[in-house]
Amino acid sequence: DVLGSRGLGDVYKRQGCYKSDLAHRYNPELTLNSALKSLREWIEHHPTLKTELAETGYNPKNKRFTPLQVELIYKRIGKP
């Protein structure tokens, strides 16, 4: 491919993603539920990220992150 692969991280930033998918990318060795719990805890214990997500309308009960939310997560805790 002449342009090169952009990777899943770029797709998530453009389209958003399910929380479970992103959580599992950060913690592939954990079960899905444990990975989700871990990601929720990271967000909860990162005041800046938590505030920024809240400003986007983030709701912990939603199943998906928006593209902007994914971008904020990458900015604050890094790409998986």
PDB file with one MODEL, atoms N, CA, C and O in Angstrom:
MODEL        1
ATOM      1  N   ASP A   1       0.841  -1.185   0.000  1.00  0.00           N
ATOM      2  CA  ASP A   1       0.000   0.000   0.000  1.00  0.00           C
ATOM      3  C   ASP A   1       0.879   1.239   0.000  1.00  0.00           C
ATOM      4  O   ASP A   1       1.714   1.415   0.887  1.00  0.00           O
ATOM      5  N   VAL A   2       0.693   2.087  -0.982  1.00  0.00           N
ATOM      6  CA  VAL A   2       1.525   3.277  -1.142  1.00  0.00           C
ATOM      7  C   VAL A   2       1.328   4.251   0.011  1.00  0.00           C
ATOM      8  O   VAL A   2       2.284   4.874   0.470  1.00  0.00           O
ATOM      9  N   LEU A   3       0.108   4.382   0.473  1.00  0.00           N
ATOM     10  CA  LEU A   3      -0.182   5.343   1.533  1.00  0.00           C
ATOM     11  C   LEU A   3       0.131   4.799   2.921  1.00  0.00           C
ATOM     12  O   LEU A   3       0.292   5.569   3.868  1.00  0.00           O
ATOM     13  N   GLY A   4       0.217   3.503   3.044  1.00  0.00           N
ATOM     14  CA  GLY A   4       0.483   2.913   4.355  1.00  0.00           C
ATOM     15  C   GLY A   4      -0.788   2.766   5.167  1.00  0.00           C
ATOM     16  O   GLY A   4      -1.775   3.465   4.941  1.00  0.00           O
ATOM     17  N   SER A   5      -0.747   1.858   6.102  1.00  0.00           N
ATOM     18  CA  SER A   5      -1.893   1.616   6.960  1.00  0.00           C
ATOM     19  C   SER A   5      -1.999   2.705   8.008  1.00  0.00           C
ATOM     20  O   SER A   5      -0.993   3.123   8.581  1.00  0.00           O
ATOM     21  N   ARG A   6      -3.198   3.158   8.257  1.00  0.00           N
ATOM     22  CA  ARG A   6      -3.410   4.174   9.269  1.00  0.00           C
ATOM     23  C   ARG A   6      -3.676   3.562  10.633  1.00  0.00           C
ATOM     24  O   ARG A   6      -3.598   4.257  11.646  1.00  0.00           O
ATOM     25  N   GLY A   7      -3.987   2.284  10.677  1.00  0.00           N
ATOM     26  CA  GLY A   7      -4.195   1.602  11.951  1.00  0.00           C
ATOM     27  C   GLY A   7      -5.582   1.831  12.526  1.00  0.00           C
ATOM     28  O   GLY A   7      -6.289   2.760  12.134  1.00  0.00           O
ATOM     29  N   LEU A   8      -5.962   0.962  13.470  1.00  0.00           N
ATOM     30  CA  LEU A   8      -7.284   1.059  14.095  1.00  0.00           C
ATOM     31  C   LEU A   8      -7.448   2.328  14.907  1.00  0.00           C
ATOM     32  O   LEU A   8      -8.553   2.865  14.991  1.00  0.00           O
ATOM     33  N   GLY A   9      -6.383   2.814  15.500  1.00  0.00           N
ATOM     34  CA  GLY A   9      -6.489   4.039  16.290  1.00  0.00           C
ATOM     35  C   GLY A   9      -7.022   5.196  15.473  1.00  0.00           C
ATOM     36  O   GLY A   9      -7.838   5.976  15.963  1.00  0.00           O
ATOM     37  N   ASP A  10      -6.573   5.318  14.231  1.00  0.00           N
ATOM     38  CA  ASP A  10      -7.067   6.384  13.371  1.00  0.00           C
ATOM     39  C   ASP A  10      -8.528   6.178  13.005  1.00  0.00           C
ATOM     40  O   ASP A  10      -9.287   7.142  12.907  1.00  0.00           O
ATOM     41  N   VAL A  11      -8.925   4.929  12.804  1.00  0.00           N
ATOM     42  CA  VAL A  11     -10.330   4.638  12.509  1.00  0.00           C
ATOM     43  C   VAL A  11     -11.194   5.054  13.689  1.00  0.00           C
ATOM     44  O   VAL A  11     -12.238   5.681  13.506  1.00  0.00           O
ATOM     45  N   TYR A  12     -10.764   4.707  14.905  1.00  0.00           N
ATOM     46  CA  TYR A  12     -11.526   5.066  16.100  1.00  0.00           C
ATOM     47  C   TYR A  12     -11.658   6.578  16.236  1.00  0.00           C
ATOM     48  O   TYR A  12     -12.707   7.073  16.649  1.00  0.00           O
ATOM     49  N   LYS A  13     -10.615   7.308  15.896  1.00  0.00           N
ATOM     50  CA  LYS A  13     -10.667   8.766  16.012  1.00  0.00           C
ATOM     51  C   LYS A  13     -11.637   9.368  14.999  1.00  0.00           C
ATOM     52  O   LYS A  13     -12.219  10.423  15.256  1.00  0.00           O
ATOM     53  N   ARG A  14     -11.822   8.706  13.842  1.00  0.00           N
ATOM     54  CA  ARG A  14     -12.725   9.224  12.816  1.00  0.00           C
ATOM     55  C   ARG A  14     -14.160   8.788  13.044  1.00  0.00           C
ATOM     56  O   ARG A  14     -15.083   9.545  12.746  1.00  0.00           O
ATOM     57  N   GLN A  15     -14.372   7.577  13.568  1.00  0.00           N
ATOM     58  CA  GLN A  15     -15.715   7.017  13.624  1.00  0.00           C
ATOM     59  C   GLN A  15     -16.245   6.789  15.035  1.00  0.00           C
ATOM     60  O   GLN A  15     -17.427   6.486  15.201  1.00  0.00           O
ATOM     61  N   GLY A  16     -15.417   6.924  16.035  1.00  0.00           N
ATOM     62  CA  GLY A  16     -15.826   6.542  17.366  1.00  0.00           C
ATOM     63  C   GLY A  16     -15.746   5.025  17.490  1.00  0.00           C
ATOM     64  O   GLY A  16     -15.353   4.345  16.543  1.00  0.00           O
ATOM     65  N   CYS A  17     -16.112   4.497  18.637  1.00  0.00           N
ATOM     66  CA  CYS A  17     -16.029   3.047  18.813  1.00  0.00           C
ATOM     67  C   CYS A  17     -16.810   2.619  20.055  1.00  0.00           C
ATOM     68  O   CYS A  17     -17.194   3.429  20.899  1.00  0.00           O
ATOM     69  N   TYR A  18     -17.021   1.312  20.120  1.00  0.00           N
ATOM     70  CA  TYR A  18     -17.631   0.767  21.322  1.00  0.00           C
ATOM     71  C   TYR A  18     -16.623   0.840  22.461  1.00  0.00           C
ATOM     72  O   TYR A  18     -15.427   0.619  22.271  1.00  0.00           O
ATOM     73  N   LYS A  19     -17.123   1.150  23.628  1.00  0.00           N
ATOM     74  CA  LYS A  19     -16.244   1.229  24.808  1.00  0.00           C
ATOM     75  C   LYS A  19     -15.517  -0.077  25.033  1.00  0.00           C
ATOM     76  O   LYS A  19     -14.334  -0.090  25.375  1.00  0.00           O
ATOM     77  N   SER A  20     -16.224  -1.175  24.840  1.00  0.00           N
ATOM     78  CA  SER A  20     -15.610  -2.480  25.088  1.00  0.00           C
ATOM     79  C   SER A  20     -14.430  -2.722  24.153  1.00  0.00           C
ATOM     80  O   SER A  20     -13.419  -3.289  24.568  1.00  0.00           O
ATOM     81  N   ASP A  21     -14.548  -2.297  22.893  1.00  0.00           N
ATOM     82  CA  ASP A  21     -13.438  -2.466  21.949  1.00  0.00           C
ATOM     83  C   ASP A  21     -12.215  -1.684  22.388  1.00  0.00           C
ATOM     84  O   ASP A  21     -11.102  -2.208  22.394  1.00  0.00           O
ATOM     85  N   LEU A  22     -12.424  -0.435  22.753  1.00  0.00           N
ATOM     86  CA  LEU A  22     -11.300   0.398  23.168  1.00  0.00           C
ATOM     87  C   LEU A  22     -10.704  -0.114  24.477  1.00  0.00           C
ATOM     88  O   LEU A  22      -9.484  -0.175  24.625  1.00  0.00           O
ATOM     89  N   ALA A  23     -11.550  -0.472  25.404  1.00  0.00           N
ATOM     90  CA  ALA A  23     -11.071  -0.985  26.698  1.00  0.00           C
ATOM     91  C   ALA A  23     -10.224  -2.237  26.496  1.00  0.00           C
ATOM     92  O   ALA A  23      -9.188  -2.401  27.140  1.00  0.00           O
ATOM     93  N   HIS A  24     -10.662  -3.108  25.611  1.00  0.00           N
ATOM     94  CA  HIS A  24      -9.925  -4.343  25.378  1.00  0.00           C
ATOM     95  C   HIS A  24      -8.607  -4.087  24.651  1.00  0.00           C
ATOM     96  O   HIS A  24      -7.654  -4.846  24.820  1.00  0.00           O
ATOM     97  N   ARG A  25      -8.541  -3.033  23.849  1.00  0.00           N
ATOM     98  CA  ARG A  25      -7.273  -2.677  23.205  1.00  0.00           C
ATOM     99  C   ARG A  25      -6.259  -2.204  24.242  1.00  0.00           C
ATOM    100  O   ARG A  25      -5.064  -2.461  24.098  1.00  0.00           O
ATOM    101  N   TYR A  26      -6.715  -1.524  25.274  1.00  0.00           N
ATOM    102  CA  TYR A  26      -5.804  -1.083  26.341  1.00  0.00           C
ATOM    103  C   TYR A  26      -5.389  -2.242  27.243  1.00  0.00           C
ATOM    104  O   TYR A  26      -4.279  -2.247  27.775  1.00  0.00           O
ATOM    105  N   ASN A  27      -6.263  -3.211  27.416  1.00  0.00           N
ATOM    106  CA  ASN A  27      -6.018  -4.326  28.344  1.00  0.00           C
ATOM    107  C   ASN A  27      -6.368  -5.658  27.695  1.00  0.00           C
ATOM    108  O   ASN A  27      -7.313  -6.317  28.129  1.00  0.00           O
ATOM    109  N   PRO A  28      -5.631  -6.071  26.665  1.00  0.00           N
ATOM    110  CA  PRO A  28      -6.001  -7.295  25.951  1.00  0.00           C
ATOM    111  C   PRO A  28      -5.877  -8.566  26.781  1.00  0.00           C
ATOM    112  O   PRO A  28      -6.471  -9.590  26.443  1.00  0.00           O
ATOM    113  N   GLU A  29      -5.117  -8.504  27.853  1.00  0.00           N
ATOM    114  CA  GLU A  29      -4.927  -9.697  28.682  1.00  0.00           C
ATOM    115  C   GLU A  29      -6.087  -9.909  29.661  1.00  0.00           C
ATOM    116  O   GLU A  29      -6.198 -10.971  30.273  1.00  0.00           O
ATOM    117  N   LEU A  30      -6.939  -8.910  29.804  1.00  0.00           N
ATOM    118  CA  LEU A  30      -8.065  -8.991  30.737  1.00  0.00           C
ATOM    119  C   LEU A  30      -9.331  -9.462  30.033  1.00  0.00           C
ATOM    120  O   LEU A  30      -9.450  -9.367  28.811  1.00  0.00           O
ATOM    121  N   THR A  31     -10.268  -9.968  30.815  1.00  0.00           N
ATOM    122  CA  THR A  31     -11.589 -10.254  30.258  1.00  0.00           C
ATOM    123  C   THR A  31     -12.221  -8.935  29.844  1.00  0.00           C
ATOM    124  O   THR A  31     -11.784  -7.870  30.280  1.00  0.00           O
ATOM    125  N   LEU A  32     -13.241  -9.001  29.012  1.00  0.00           N
ATOM    126  CA  LEU A  32     -13.891  -7.786  28.534  1.00  0.00           C
ATOM    127  C   LEU A  32     -14.438  -6.949  29.687  1.00  0.00           C
ATOM    128  O   LEU A  32     -14.254  -5.732  29.712  1.00  0.00           O
ATOM    129  N   ASN A  33     -15.105  -7.593  30.636  1.00  0.00           N
ATOM    130  CA  ASN A  33     -15.660  -6.849  31.774  1.00  0.00           C
ATOM    131  C   ASN A  33     -14.566  -6.203  32.612  1.00  0.00           C
ATOM    132  O   ASN A  33     -14.716  -5.067  33.060  1.00  0.00           O
ATOM    133  N   SER A  34     -13.474  -6.914  32.823  1.00  0.00           N
ATOM    134  CA  SER A  34     -12.371  -6.357  33.603  1.00  0.00           C
ATOM    135  C   SER A  34     -11.700  -5.205  32.862  1.00  0.00           C
ATOM    136  O   SER A  34     -11.303  -4.216  33.477  1.00  0.00           O
ATOM    137  N   ALA A  35     -11.573  -5.332  31.550  1.00  0.00           N
ATOM    138  CA  ALA A  35     -10.980  -4.264  30.748  1.00  0.00           C
ATOM    139  C   ALA A  35     -11.850  -3.004  30.809  1.00  0.00           C
ATOM    140  O   ALA A  35     -11.336  -1.892  30.932  1.00  0.00           O
ATOM    141  N   LEU A  36     -13.164  -3.188  30.721  1.00  0.00           N
ATOM    142  CA  LEU A  36     -14.084  -2.048  30.835  1.00  0.00           C
ATOM    143  C   LEU A  36     -13.972  -1.394  32.209  1.00  0.00           C
ATOM    144  O   LEU A  36     -13.936  -0.168  32.313  1.00  0.00           O
ATOM    145  N   LYS A  37     -13.919  -2.195  33.243  1.00  0.00           N
ATOM    146  CA  LYS A  37     -13.786  -1.667  34.599  1.00  0.00           C
ATOM    147  C   LYS A  37     -12.489  -0.875  34.739  1.00  0.00           C
ATOM    148  O   LYS A  37     -12.475   0.199  35.341  1.00  0.00           O
ATOM    149  N   SER A  38     -11.418  -1.397  34.191  1.00  0.00           N
ATOM    150  CA  SER A  38     -10.132  -0.721  34.258  1.00  0.00           C
ATOM    151  C   SER A  38     -10.176   0.633  33.546  1.00  0.00           C
ATOM    152  O   SER A  38      -9.682   1.629  34.074  1.00  0.00           O
ATOM    153  N   LEU A  39     -10.764   0.670  32.354  1.00  0.00           N
ATOM    154  CA  LEU A  39     -10.867   1.931  31.620  1.00  0.00           C
ATOM    155  C   LEU A  39     -11.733   2.929  32.380  1.00  0.00           C
ATOM    156  O   LEU A  39     -11.397   4.110  32.458  1.00  0.00           O
ATOM    157  N   ARG A  40     -12.843   2.459  32.940  1.00  0.00           N
ATOM    158  CA  ARG A  40     -13.697   3.355  33.744  1.00  0.00           C
ATOM    159  C   ARG A  40     -12.920   3.934  34.919  1.00  0.00           C
ATOM    160  O   ARG A  40     -13.061   5.115  35.239  1.00  0.00           O
ATOM    161  N   GLU A  41     -12.100   3.107  35.560  1.00  0.00           N
ATOM    162  CA  GLU A  41     -11.302   3.579  36.703  1.00  0.00           C
ATOM    163  C   GLU A  41     -10.256   4.591  36.258  1.00  0.00           C
ATOM    164  O   GLU A  41     -10.018   5.580  36.953  1.00  0.00           O
ATOM    165  N   TRP A  42      -9.631   4.358  35.115  1.00  0.00           N
ATOM    166  CA  TRP A  42      -8.655   5.328  34.608  1.00  0.00           C
ATOM    167  C   TRP A  42      -9.321   6.684  34.398  1.00  0.00           C
ATOM    168  O   TRP A  42      -8.782   7.722  34.783  1.00  0.00           O
ATOM    169  N   ILE A  43     -10.509   6.657  33.776  1.00  0.00           N
ATOM    170  CA  ILE A  43     -11.241   7.902  33.529  1.00  0.00           C
ATOM    171  C   ILE A  43     -11.617   8.559  34.850  1.00  0.00           C
ATOM    172  O   ILE A  43     -11.449   9.768  35.017  1.00  0.00           O
ATOM    173  N   GLU A  44     -12.118   7.778  35.776  1.00  0.00           N
ATOM    174  CA  GLU A  44     -12.555   8.302  37.077  1.00  0.00           C
ATOM    175  C   GLU A  44     -11.402   8.953  37.844  1.00  0.00           C
ATOM    176  O   GLU A  44     -11.605   9.947  38.541  1.00  0.00           O
ATOM    177  N   HIS A  45     -10.208   8.403  37.721  1.00  0.00           N
ATOM    178  CA  HIS A  45      -9.062   8.905  38.482  1.00  0.00           C
ATOM    179  C   HIS A  45      -8.210   9.904  37.706  1.00  0.00           C
ATOM    180  O   HIS A  45      -7.128  10.279  38.157  1.00  0.00           O
ATOM    181  N   HIS A  46      -8.687  10.333  36.552  1.00  0.00           N
ATOM    182  CA  HIS A  46      -7.978  11.339  35.753  1.00  0.00           C
ATOM    183  C   HIS A  46      -8.902  12.557  35.654  1.00  0.00           C
ATOM    184  O   HIS A  46      -9.716  12.643  34.734  1.00  0.00           O
ATOM    185  N   PRO A  47      -8.780  13.502  36.604  1.00  0.00           N
ATOM    186  CA  PRO A  47      -9.731  14.623  36.682  1.00  0.00           C
ATOM    187  C   PRO A  47      -9.848  15.435  35.391  1.00  0.00           C
ATOM    188  O   PRO A  47     -10.951  15.824  35.006  1.00  0.00           O
ATOM    189  N   THR A  48      -8.733  15.690  34.725  1.00  0.00           N
ATOM    190  CA  THR A  48      -8.790  16.487  33.496  1.00  0.00           C
ATOM    191  C   THR A  48      -9.567  15.747  32.415  1.00  0.00           C
ATOM    192  O   THR A  48     -10.436  16.326  31.764  1.00  0.00           O
ATOM    193  N   LEU A  49      -9.258  14.482  32.226  1.00  0.00           N
ATOM    194  CA  LEU A  49      -9.958  13.685  31.222  1.00  0.00           C
ATOM    195  C   LEU A  49     -11.436  13.579  31.567  1.00  0.00           C
ATOM    196  O   LEU A  49     -12.291  13.721  30.692  1.00  0.00           O
ATOM    197  N   LYS A  50     -11.734  13.336  32.806  1.00  0.00           N
ATOM    198  CA  LYS A  50     -13.134  13.207  33.242  1.00  0.00           C
ATOM    199  C   LYS A  50     -13.912  14.487  32.928  1.00  0.00           C
ATOM    200  O   LYS A  50     -15.043  14.428  32.447  1.00  0.00           O
ATOM    201  N   THR A  51     -13.307  15.632  33.198  1.00  0.00           N
ATOM    202  CA  THR A  51     -13.952  16.923  32.925  1.00  0.00           C
ATOM    203  C   THR A  51     -14.136  17.130  31.432  1.00  0.00           C
ATOM    204  O   THR A  51     -15.206  17.537  30.979  1.00  0.00           O
ATOM    205  N   GLU A  52     -13.085  16.848  30.668  1.00  0.00           N
ATOM    206  CA  GLU A  52     -13.175  17.033  29.219  1.00  0.00           C
ATOM    207  C   GLU A  52     -14.232  16.119  28.606  1.00  0.00           C
ATOM    208  O   GLU A  52     -14.979  16.541  27.724  1.00  0.00           O
ATOM    209  N   LEU A  53     -14.300  14.881  29.063  1.00  0.00           N
ATOM    210  CA  LEU A  53     -15.324  13.971  28.551  1.00  0.00           C
ATOM    211  C   LEU A  53     -16.718  14.463  28.917  1.00  0.00           C
ATOM    212  O   LEU A  53     -17.636  14.399  28.099  1.00  0.00           O
ATOM    213  N   ALA A  54     -16.878  14.951  30.140  1.00  0.00           N
ATOM    214  CA  ALA A  54     -18.184  15.475  30.570  1.00  0.00           C
ATOM    215  C   ALA A  54     -18.627  16.635  29.670  1.00  0.00           C
ATOM    216  O   ALA A  54     -19.810  16.773  29.359  1.00  0.00           O
ATOM    217  N   GLU A  55     -17.677  17.451  29.263  1.00  0.00           N
ATOM    218  CA  GLU A  55     -17.998  18.592  28.390  1.00  0.00           C
ATOM    219  C   GLU A  55     -18.458  18.154  27.006  1.00  0.00           C
ATOM    220  O   GLU A  55     -19.066  18.942  26.282  1.00  0.00           O
ATOM    221  N   THR A  56     -18.177  16.913  26.628  1.00  0.00           N
ATOM    222  CA  THR A  56     -18.627  16.390  25.325  1.00  0.00           C
ATOM    223  C   THR A  56     -19.971  15.679  25.437  1.00  0.00           C
ATOM    224  O   THR A  56     -20.500  15.188  24.440  1.00  0.00           O
ATOM    225  N   GLY A  57     -20.526  15.620  26.652  1.00  0.00           N
ATOM    226  CA  GLY A  57     -21.789  14.918  26.858  1.00  0.00           C
ATOM    227  C   GLY A  57     -21.602  13.456  27.220  1.00  0.00           C
ATOM    228  O   GLY A  57     -22.542  12.664  27.153  1.00  0.00           O
ATOM    229  N   TYR A  58     -20.379  13.104  27.605  1.00  0.00           N
ATOM    230  CA  TYR A  58     -20.080  11.716  27.977  1.00  0.00           C
ATOM    231  C   TYR A  58     -21.027  11.227  29.063  1.00  0.00           C
ATOM    232  O   TYR A  58     -21.273  11.913  30.056  1.00  0.00           O
ATOM    233  N   ASN A  59     -21.549  10.028  28.851  1.00  0.00           N
ATOM    234  CA  ASN A  59     -22.389   9.371  29.836  1.00  0.00           C
ATOM    235  C   ASN A  59     -21.805   7.976  30.048  1.00  0.00           C
ATOM    236  O   ASN A  59     -21.717   7.202  29.095  1.00  0.00           O
ATOM    237  N   PRO A  60     -21.402   7.637  31.278  1.00  0.00           N
ATOM    238  CA  PRO A  60     -20.808   6.317  31.519  1.00  0.00           C
ATOM    239  C   PRO A  60     -21.693   5.148  31.090  1.00  0.00           C
ATOM    240  O   PRO A  60     -21.192   4.045  30.876  1.00  0.00           O
ATOM    241  N   LYS A  61     -22.991   5.373  30.962  1.00  0.00           N
ATOM    242  CA  LYS A  61     -23.901   4.293  30.568  1.00  0.00           C
ATOM    243  C   LYS A  61     -23.971   4.091  29.053  1.00  0.00           C
ATOM    244  O   LYS A  61     -24.486   3.073  28.591  1.00  0.00           O
ATOM    245  N   ASN A  62     -23.461   5.043  28.282  1.00  0.00           N
ATOM    246  CA  ASN A  62     -23.454   4.875  26.824  1.00  0.00           C
ATOM    247  C   ASN A  62     -22.528   3.732  26.439  1.00  0.00           C
ATOM    248  O   ASN A  62     -21.543   3.459  27.125  1.00  0.00           O
ATOM    249  N   LYS A  63     -22.847   3.074  25.349  1.00  0.00           N
ATOM    250  CA  LYS A  63     -22.063   1.928  24.873  1.00  0.00           C
ATOM    251  C   LYS A  63     -20.900   2.343  23.974  1.00  0.00           C
ATOM    252  O   LYS A  63     -19.964   1.571  23.762  1.00  0.00           O
ATOM    253  N   ARG A  64     -20.966   3.562  23.452  1.00  0.00           N
ATOM    254  CA  ARG A  64     -19.961   4.019  22.480  1.00  0.00           C
ATOM    255  C   ARG A  64     -19.292   5.314  22.925  1.00  0.00           C
ATOM    256  O   ARG A  64     -19.874   6.128  23.641  1.00  0.00           O
ATOM    257  N   PHE A  65     -18.055   5.474  22.478  1.00  0.00           N
ATOM    258  CA  PHE A  65     -17.364   6.753  22.576  1.00  0.00           C
ATOM    259  C   PHE A  65     -17.518   7.451  21.231  1.00  0.00           C
ATOM    260  O   PHE A  65     -17.482   6.807  20.183  1.00  0.00           O
ATOM    261  N   THR A  66     -17.688   8.768  21.265  1.00  0.00           N
ATOM    262  CA  THR A  66     -17.708   9.547  20.025  1.00  0.00           C
ATOM    263  C   THR A  66     -16.260   9.720  19.545  1.00  0.00           C
ATOM    264  O   THR A  66     -15.323   9.465  20.302  1.00  0.00           O
ATOM    265  N   PRO A  67     -16.077  10.150  18.299  1.00  0.00           N
ATOM    266  CA  PRO A  67     -14.712  10.405  17.829  1.00  0.00           C
ATOM    267  C   PRO A  67     -13.962  11.405  18.711  1.00  0.00           C
ATOM    268  O   PRO A  67     -12.779  11.217  18.992  1.00  0.00           O
ATOM    269  N   LEU A  68     -14.640  12.458  19.145  1.00  0.00           N
ATOM    270  CA  LEU A  68     -13.984  13.445  20.007  1.00  0.00           C
ATOM    271  C   LEU A  68     -13.586  12.822  21.345  1.00  0.00           C
ATOM    272  O   LEU A  68     -12.504  13.108  21.857  1.00  0.00           O
ATOM    273  N   GLN A  69     -14.423  11.996  21.901  1.00  0.00           N
ATOM    274  CA  GLN A  69     -14.100  11.344  23.168  1.00  0.00           C
ATOM    275  C   GLN A  69     -12.887  10.428  23.024  1.00  0.00           C
ATOM    276  O   GLN A  69     -12.029  10.386  23.905  1.00  0.00           O
ATOM    277  N   VAL A  70     -12.819   9.700  21.918  1.00  0.00           N
ATOM    278  CA  VAL A  70     -11.661   8.837  21.667  1.00  0.00           C
ATOM    279  C   VAL A  70     -10.396   9.693  21.577  1.00  0.00           C
ATOM    280  O   VAL A  70      -9.358   9.342  22.138  1.00  0.00           O
ATOM    281  N   GLU A  71     -10.493  10.803  20.876  1.00  0.00           N
ATOM    282  CA  GLU A  71      -9.343  11.695  20.732  1.00  0.00           C
ATOM    283  C   GLU A  71      -8.878  12.209  22.095  1.00  0.00           C
ATOM    284  O   GLU A  71      -7.676  12.280  22.353  1.00  0.00           O
ATOM    285  N   LEU A  72      -9.814  12.564  22.959  1.00  0.00           N
ATOM    286  CA  LEU A  72      -9.455  13.035  24.308  1.00  0.00           C
ATOM    287  C   LEU A  72      -8.796  11.940  25.134  1.00  0.00           C
ATOM    288  O   LEU A  72      -7.838  12.200  25.862  1.00  0.00           O
ATOM    289  N   ILE A  73      -9.298  10.737  25.025  1.00  0.00           N
ATOM    290  CA  ILE A  73      -8.711   9.611  25.760  1.00  0.00           C
ATOM    291  C   ILE A  73      -7.279   9.387  25.279  1.00  0.00           C
ATOM    292  O   ILE A  73      -6.369   9.217  26.089  1.00  0.00           O
ATOM    293  N   TYR A  74      -7.081   9.388  23.959  1.00  0.00           N
ATOM    294  CA  TYR A  74      -5.726   9.214  23.422  1.00  0.00           C
ATOM    295  C   TYR A  74      -4.800  10.329  23.901  1.00  0.00           C
ATOM    296  O   TYR A  74      -3.640  10.084  24.234  1.00  0.00           O
ATOM    297  N   LYS A  75      -5.316  11.540  23.931  1.00  0.00           N
ATOM    298  CA  LYS A  75      -4.505  12.684  24.340  1.00  0.00           C
ATOM    299  C   LYS A  75      -4.071  12.565  25.803  1.00  0.00           C
ATOM    300  O   LYS A  75      -2.937  12.898  26.146  1.00  0.00           O
ATOM    301  N   ARG A  76      -4.960  12.098  26.648  1.00  0.00           N
ATOM    302  CA  ARG A  76      -4.680  12.089  28.098  1.00  0.00           C
ATOM    303  C   ARG A  76      -4.008  10.816  28.596  1.00  0.00           C
ATOM    304  O   ARG A  76      -3.173  10.880  29.498  1.00  0.00           O
ATOM    305  N   ILE A  77      -4.353   9.656  28.028  1.00  0.00           N
ATOM    306  CA  ILE A  77      -3.732   8.432  28.539  1.00  0.00           C
ATOM    307  C   ILE A  77      -2.917   7.682  27.484  1.00  0.00           C
ATOM    308  O   ILE A  77      -2.358   6.620  27.757  1.00  0.00           O
ATOM    309  N   GLY A  78      -2.859   8.243  26.288  1.00  0.00           N
ATOM    310  CA  GLY A  78      -2.059   7.638  25.232  1.00  0.00           C
ATOM    311  C   GLY A  78      -2.858   6.624  24.428  1.00  0.00           C
ATOM    312  O   GLY A  78      -3.932   6.181  24.834  1.00  0.00           O
ATOM    313  N   LYS A  79      -2.301   6.272  23.279  1.00  0.00           N
ATOM    314  CA  LYS A  79      -2.946   5.259  22.428  1.00  0.00           C
ATOM    315  C   LYS A  79      -2.629   3.882  22.978  1.00  0.00           C
ATOM    316  O   LYS A  79      -1.564   3.659  23.555  1.00  0.00           O
ATOM    317  N   PRO A  80      -3.567   2.958  22.794  1.00  0.00           N
ATOM    318  CA  PRO A  80      -3.308   1.593  23.275  1.00  0.00           C
ATOM    319  C   PRO A  80      -2.157   0.937  22.511  1.00  0.00           C
ATOM    320  O   PRO A  80      -1.808  -0.211  22.788  1.00  0.00           O
TER     321      PRO A  80
ENDMDL
END
